[in-house]
Structure formats: structure tokens, C-alpha cells
PDB file of C-alpha atoms in Angstrom:
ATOM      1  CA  UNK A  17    -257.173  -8.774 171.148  1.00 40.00           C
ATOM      2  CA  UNK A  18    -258.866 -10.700 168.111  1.00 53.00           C
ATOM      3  CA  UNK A  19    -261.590 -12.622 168.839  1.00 64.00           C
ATOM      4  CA  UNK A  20    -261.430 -15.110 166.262  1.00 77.00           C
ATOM      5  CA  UNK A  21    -258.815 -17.912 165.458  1.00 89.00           C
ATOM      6  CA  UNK A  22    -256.850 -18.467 162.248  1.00 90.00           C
ATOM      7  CA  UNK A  23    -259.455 -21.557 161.422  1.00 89.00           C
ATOM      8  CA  UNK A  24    -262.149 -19.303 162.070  1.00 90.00           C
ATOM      9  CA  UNK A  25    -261.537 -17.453 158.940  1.00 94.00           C
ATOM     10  CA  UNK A  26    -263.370 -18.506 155.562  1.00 96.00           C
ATOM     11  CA  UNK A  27    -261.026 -17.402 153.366  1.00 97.00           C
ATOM     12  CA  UNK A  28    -258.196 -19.656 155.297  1.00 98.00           C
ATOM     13  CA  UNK A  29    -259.819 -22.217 155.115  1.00 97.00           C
ATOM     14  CA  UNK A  30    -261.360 -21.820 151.355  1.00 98.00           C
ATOM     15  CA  UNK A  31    -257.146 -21.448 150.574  1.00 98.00           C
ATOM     16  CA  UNK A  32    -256.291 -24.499 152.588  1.00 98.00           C
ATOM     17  CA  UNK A  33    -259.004 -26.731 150.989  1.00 98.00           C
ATOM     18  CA  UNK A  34    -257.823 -25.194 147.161  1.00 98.00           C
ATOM     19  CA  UNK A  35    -254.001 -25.999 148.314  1.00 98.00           C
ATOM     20  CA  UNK A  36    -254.766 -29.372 149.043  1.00 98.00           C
ATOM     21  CA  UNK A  37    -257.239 -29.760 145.881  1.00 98.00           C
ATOM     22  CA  UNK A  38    -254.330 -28.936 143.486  1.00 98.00           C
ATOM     23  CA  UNK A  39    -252.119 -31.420 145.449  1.00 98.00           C
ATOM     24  CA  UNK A  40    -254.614 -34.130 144.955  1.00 98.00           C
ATOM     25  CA  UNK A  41    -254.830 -32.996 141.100  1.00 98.00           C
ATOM     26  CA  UNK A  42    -251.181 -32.649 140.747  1.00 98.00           C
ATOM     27  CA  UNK A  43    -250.154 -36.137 142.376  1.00 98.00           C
ATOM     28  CA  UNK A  44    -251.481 -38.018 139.829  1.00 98.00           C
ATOM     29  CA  UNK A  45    -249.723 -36.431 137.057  1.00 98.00           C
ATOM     30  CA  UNK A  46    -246.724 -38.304 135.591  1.00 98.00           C
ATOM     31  CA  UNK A  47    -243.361 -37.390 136.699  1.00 98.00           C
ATOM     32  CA  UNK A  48    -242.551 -34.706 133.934  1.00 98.00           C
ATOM     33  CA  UNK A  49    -245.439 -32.893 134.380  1.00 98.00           C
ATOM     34  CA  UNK A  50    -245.289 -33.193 137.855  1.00 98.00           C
ATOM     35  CA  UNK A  51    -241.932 -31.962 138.255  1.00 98.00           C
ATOM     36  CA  UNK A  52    -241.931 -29.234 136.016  1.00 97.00           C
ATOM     37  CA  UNK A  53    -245.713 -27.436 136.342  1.00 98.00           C
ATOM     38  CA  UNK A  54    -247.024 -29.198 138.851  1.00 98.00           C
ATOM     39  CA  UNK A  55    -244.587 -28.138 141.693  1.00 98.00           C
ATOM     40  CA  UNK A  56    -244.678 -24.982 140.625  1.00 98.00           C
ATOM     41  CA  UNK A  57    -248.528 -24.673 140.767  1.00 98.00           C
ATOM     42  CA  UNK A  58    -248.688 -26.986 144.199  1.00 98.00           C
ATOM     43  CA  UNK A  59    -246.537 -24.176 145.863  1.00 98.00           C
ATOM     44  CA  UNK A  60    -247.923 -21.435 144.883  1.00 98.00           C
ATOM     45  CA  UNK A  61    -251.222 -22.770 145.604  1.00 98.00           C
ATOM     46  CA  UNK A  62    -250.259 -23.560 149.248  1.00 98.00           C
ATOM     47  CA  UNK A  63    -248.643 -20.209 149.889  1.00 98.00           C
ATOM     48  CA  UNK A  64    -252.253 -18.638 149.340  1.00 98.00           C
ATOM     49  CA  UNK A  65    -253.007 -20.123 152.632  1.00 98.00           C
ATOM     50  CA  UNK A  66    -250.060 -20.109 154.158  1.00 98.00           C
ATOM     51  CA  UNK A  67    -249.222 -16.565 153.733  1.00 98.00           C
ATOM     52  CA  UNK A  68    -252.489 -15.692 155.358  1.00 97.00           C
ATOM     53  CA  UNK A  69    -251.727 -17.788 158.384  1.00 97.00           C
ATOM     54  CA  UNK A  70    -248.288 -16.246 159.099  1.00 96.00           C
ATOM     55  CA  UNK A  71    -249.517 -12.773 158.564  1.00 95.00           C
ATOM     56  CA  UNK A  72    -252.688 -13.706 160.934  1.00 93.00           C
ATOM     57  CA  UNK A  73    -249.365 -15.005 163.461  1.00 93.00           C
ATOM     58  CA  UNK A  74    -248.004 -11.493 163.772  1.00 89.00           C
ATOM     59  CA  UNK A  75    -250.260  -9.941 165.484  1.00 77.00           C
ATOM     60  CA  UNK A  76    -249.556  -6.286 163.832  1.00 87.00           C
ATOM     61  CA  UNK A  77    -252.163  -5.127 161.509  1.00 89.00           C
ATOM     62  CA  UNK A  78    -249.369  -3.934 158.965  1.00 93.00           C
ATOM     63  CA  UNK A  79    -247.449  -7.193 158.460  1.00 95.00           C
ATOM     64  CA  UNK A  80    -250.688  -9.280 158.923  1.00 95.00           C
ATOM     65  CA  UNK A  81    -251.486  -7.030 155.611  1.00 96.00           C
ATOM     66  CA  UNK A  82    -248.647  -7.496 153.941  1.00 96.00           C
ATOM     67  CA  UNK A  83    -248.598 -10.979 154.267  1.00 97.00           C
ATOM     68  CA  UNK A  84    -252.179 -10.959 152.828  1.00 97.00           C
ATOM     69  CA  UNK A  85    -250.581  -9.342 149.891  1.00 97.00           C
ATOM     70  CA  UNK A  86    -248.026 -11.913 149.418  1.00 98.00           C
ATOM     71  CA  UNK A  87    -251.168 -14.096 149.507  1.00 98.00           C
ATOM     72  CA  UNK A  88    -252.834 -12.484 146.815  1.00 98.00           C
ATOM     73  CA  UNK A  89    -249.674 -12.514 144.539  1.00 98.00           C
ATOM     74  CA  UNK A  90    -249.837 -16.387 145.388  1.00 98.00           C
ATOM     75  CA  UNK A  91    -253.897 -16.289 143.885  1.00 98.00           C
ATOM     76  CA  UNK A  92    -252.568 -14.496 140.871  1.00 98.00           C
ATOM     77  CA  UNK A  93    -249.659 -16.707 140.441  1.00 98.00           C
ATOM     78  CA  UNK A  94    -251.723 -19.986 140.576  1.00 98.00           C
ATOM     79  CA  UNK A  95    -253.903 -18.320 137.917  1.00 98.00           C
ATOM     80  CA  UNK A  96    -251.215 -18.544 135.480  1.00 98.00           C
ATOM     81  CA  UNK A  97    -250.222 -22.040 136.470  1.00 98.00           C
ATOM     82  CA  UNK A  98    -253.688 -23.176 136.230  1.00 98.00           C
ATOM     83  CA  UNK A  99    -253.443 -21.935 132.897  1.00 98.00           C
ATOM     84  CA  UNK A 100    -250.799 -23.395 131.665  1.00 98.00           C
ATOM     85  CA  UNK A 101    -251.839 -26.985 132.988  1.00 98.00           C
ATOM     86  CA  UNK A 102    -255.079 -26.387 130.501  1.00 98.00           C
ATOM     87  CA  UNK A 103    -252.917 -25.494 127.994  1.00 98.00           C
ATOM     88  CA  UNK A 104    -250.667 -28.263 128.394  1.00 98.00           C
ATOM     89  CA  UNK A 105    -253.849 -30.909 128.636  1.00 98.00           C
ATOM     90  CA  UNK A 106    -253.173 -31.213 132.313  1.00 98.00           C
ATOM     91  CA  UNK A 107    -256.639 -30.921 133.663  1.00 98.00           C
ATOM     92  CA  UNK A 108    -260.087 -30.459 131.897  1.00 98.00           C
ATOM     93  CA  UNK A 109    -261.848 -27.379 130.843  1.00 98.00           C
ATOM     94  CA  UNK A 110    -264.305 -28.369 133.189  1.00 98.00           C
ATOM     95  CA  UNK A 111    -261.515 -28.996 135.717  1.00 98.00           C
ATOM     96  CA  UNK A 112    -259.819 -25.296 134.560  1.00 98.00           C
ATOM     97  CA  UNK A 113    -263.322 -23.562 135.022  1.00 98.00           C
ATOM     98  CA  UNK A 114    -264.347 -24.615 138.905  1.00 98.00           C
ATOM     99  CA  UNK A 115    -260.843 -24.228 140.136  1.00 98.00           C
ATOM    100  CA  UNK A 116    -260.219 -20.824 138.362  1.00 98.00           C
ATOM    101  CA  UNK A 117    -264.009 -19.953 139.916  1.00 98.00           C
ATOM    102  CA  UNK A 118    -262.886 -21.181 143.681  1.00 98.00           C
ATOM    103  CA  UNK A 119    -259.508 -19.089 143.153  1.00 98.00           C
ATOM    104  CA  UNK A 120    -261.787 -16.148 142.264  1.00 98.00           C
ATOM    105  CA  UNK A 121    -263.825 -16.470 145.352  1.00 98.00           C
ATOM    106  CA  UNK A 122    -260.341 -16.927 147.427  1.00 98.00           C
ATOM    107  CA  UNK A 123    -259.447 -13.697 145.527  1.00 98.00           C
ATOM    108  CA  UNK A 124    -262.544 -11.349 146.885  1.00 98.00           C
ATOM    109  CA  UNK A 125    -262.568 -13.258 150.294  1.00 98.00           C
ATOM    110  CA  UNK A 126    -259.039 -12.197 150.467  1.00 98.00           C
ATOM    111  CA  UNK A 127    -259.718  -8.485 149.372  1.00 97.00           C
ATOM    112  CA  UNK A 128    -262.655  -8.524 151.908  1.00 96.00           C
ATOM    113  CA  UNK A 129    -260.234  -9.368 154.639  1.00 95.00           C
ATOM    114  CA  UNK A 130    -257.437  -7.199 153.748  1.00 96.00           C
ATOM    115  CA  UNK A 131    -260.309  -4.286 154.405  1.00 95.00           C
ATOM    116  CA  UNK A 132    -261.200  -5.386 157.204  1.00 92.00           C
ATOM    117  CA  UNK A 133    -257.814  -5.739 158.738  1.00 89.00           C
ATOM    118  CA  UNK A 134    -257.304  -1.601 157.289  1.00 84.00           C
ATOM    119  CA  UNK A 135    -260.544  -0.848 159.033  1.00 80.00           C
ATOM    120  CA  UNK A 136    -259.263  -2.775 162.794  1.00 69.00           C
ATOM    121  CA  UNK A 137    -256.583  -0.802 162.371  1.00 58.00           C
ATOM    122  CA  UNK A 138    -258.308   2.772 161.879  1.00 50.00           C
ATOM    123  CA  UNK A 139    -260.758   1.259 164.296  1.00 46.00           C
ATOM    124  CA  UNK A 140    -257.722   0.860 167.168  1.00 46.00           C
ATOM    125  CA  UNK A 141    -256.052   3.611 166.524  1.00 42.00           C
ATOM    126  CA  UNK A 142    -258.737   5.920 166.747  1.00 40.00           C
ATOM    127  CA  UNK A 143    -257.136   7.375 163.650  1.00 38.00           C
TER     128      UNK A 143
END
């Protein structure tokens, strides 16, 4: 039995907060850009936190990982989209460095948990 909820979890909420942060950033792009990069990244950047919520739903340390891995693909993903939208001239250098540095600390948070849910299982098992 866990004894912590989904909110409880930094790194959920650190992916939910980033998710919603590109939104923001995205919604006031014009319709091309929008449509084209921006949906793409906006996605991508709420699966980070919504992977981690389903896995953290099935209650089996194996799936909870691999959805936590499906997460991290997500991270890596929005890298590249973040990318492109400095590229492009769709956000700021400045804007490109701080998200690209919270997406980083998603990144090890994430790694951190995935451990942790490797050592409850060993832990459990008595394996």
C-alpha cells in the first residue's frame, strides 16, 4: 500500500505545471504556428505528466515503470519541439533556456522516481 498520493509527488506536479506553461506559451501563437508546432509540443508536453499519473493508477510496480518511461520519451520529445520553436523564432532564448532547464529537472526527478519505484519493488518482493 503506497503511502503517498499522485499530487504528492514533485515530479507530477513539476510535469503538470511545465504542461500547462507550454499551453499558456503556445496559445498565443498565431494559428500556423499553433497548429503545426505548437500542438505537437502542447501534447507531448502534457503526456510527461500524464503518463506518470496513469502509470502511478496501476498499482503494479512494472507498468507504473513503464509508463514512467513513456514519460521520459515525452521529456525527450518536448526537447526537440522546444527546439524547433527557438529555431523557428517561437519563443526567446531566454524563454528556450528556463524551459529546457525545468524539463531537465523533470528529467532527473523522473529518473529519481523510476529508482525508486525498482527499489519498492526489490523492497516487496524480498527479492
Amino acid at each position: 500500500m503506497s503511502f503517498y498520493t499522485l499530487e504528492d509527488l514533485e515530479v507530477y506536479q513539476l510535469a503538470e505545471s511545465f504542461g500547462d506553461e507550454i499551453w499558456f506559451i503556445v496559445h498565443e501563437w498565431d494559428y500556423f504556428a499553433k497548429d503545426t508546432v505548437g500542438k505537437q509540443m502542447a501534447r507531448s508536453a502534457d503526456s510527461i505528466g500524464a503518463n506518470i499519473a496513469e502509470g502511478y493508477g496501476r498499482y503494479h510496480y512494472k507498468e507504473n515503470k513503464n509508463f514512467c518511461y513513456f514519460s521520459r520519451g515525452s521529456i525527450i520529445e518536448t526537447k526537440g519541439w522546444l527546439r524547433k520553436s527557438k529555431t523557428r523564432g517561437l519563443i526567446t532564448e531566454d524563454q528556450f533556456a528556463i524551459l529546457f532547464e525545468k524539463l531537465q529537472a523533470i528529467h532527473l526527478k523522473l529518473n529519481a522516481y523510476i529508482k525508486f519505484i525498482g527499489n519498492s519493488n526489490i523492497n516487496k518482493s524480498g527479492k
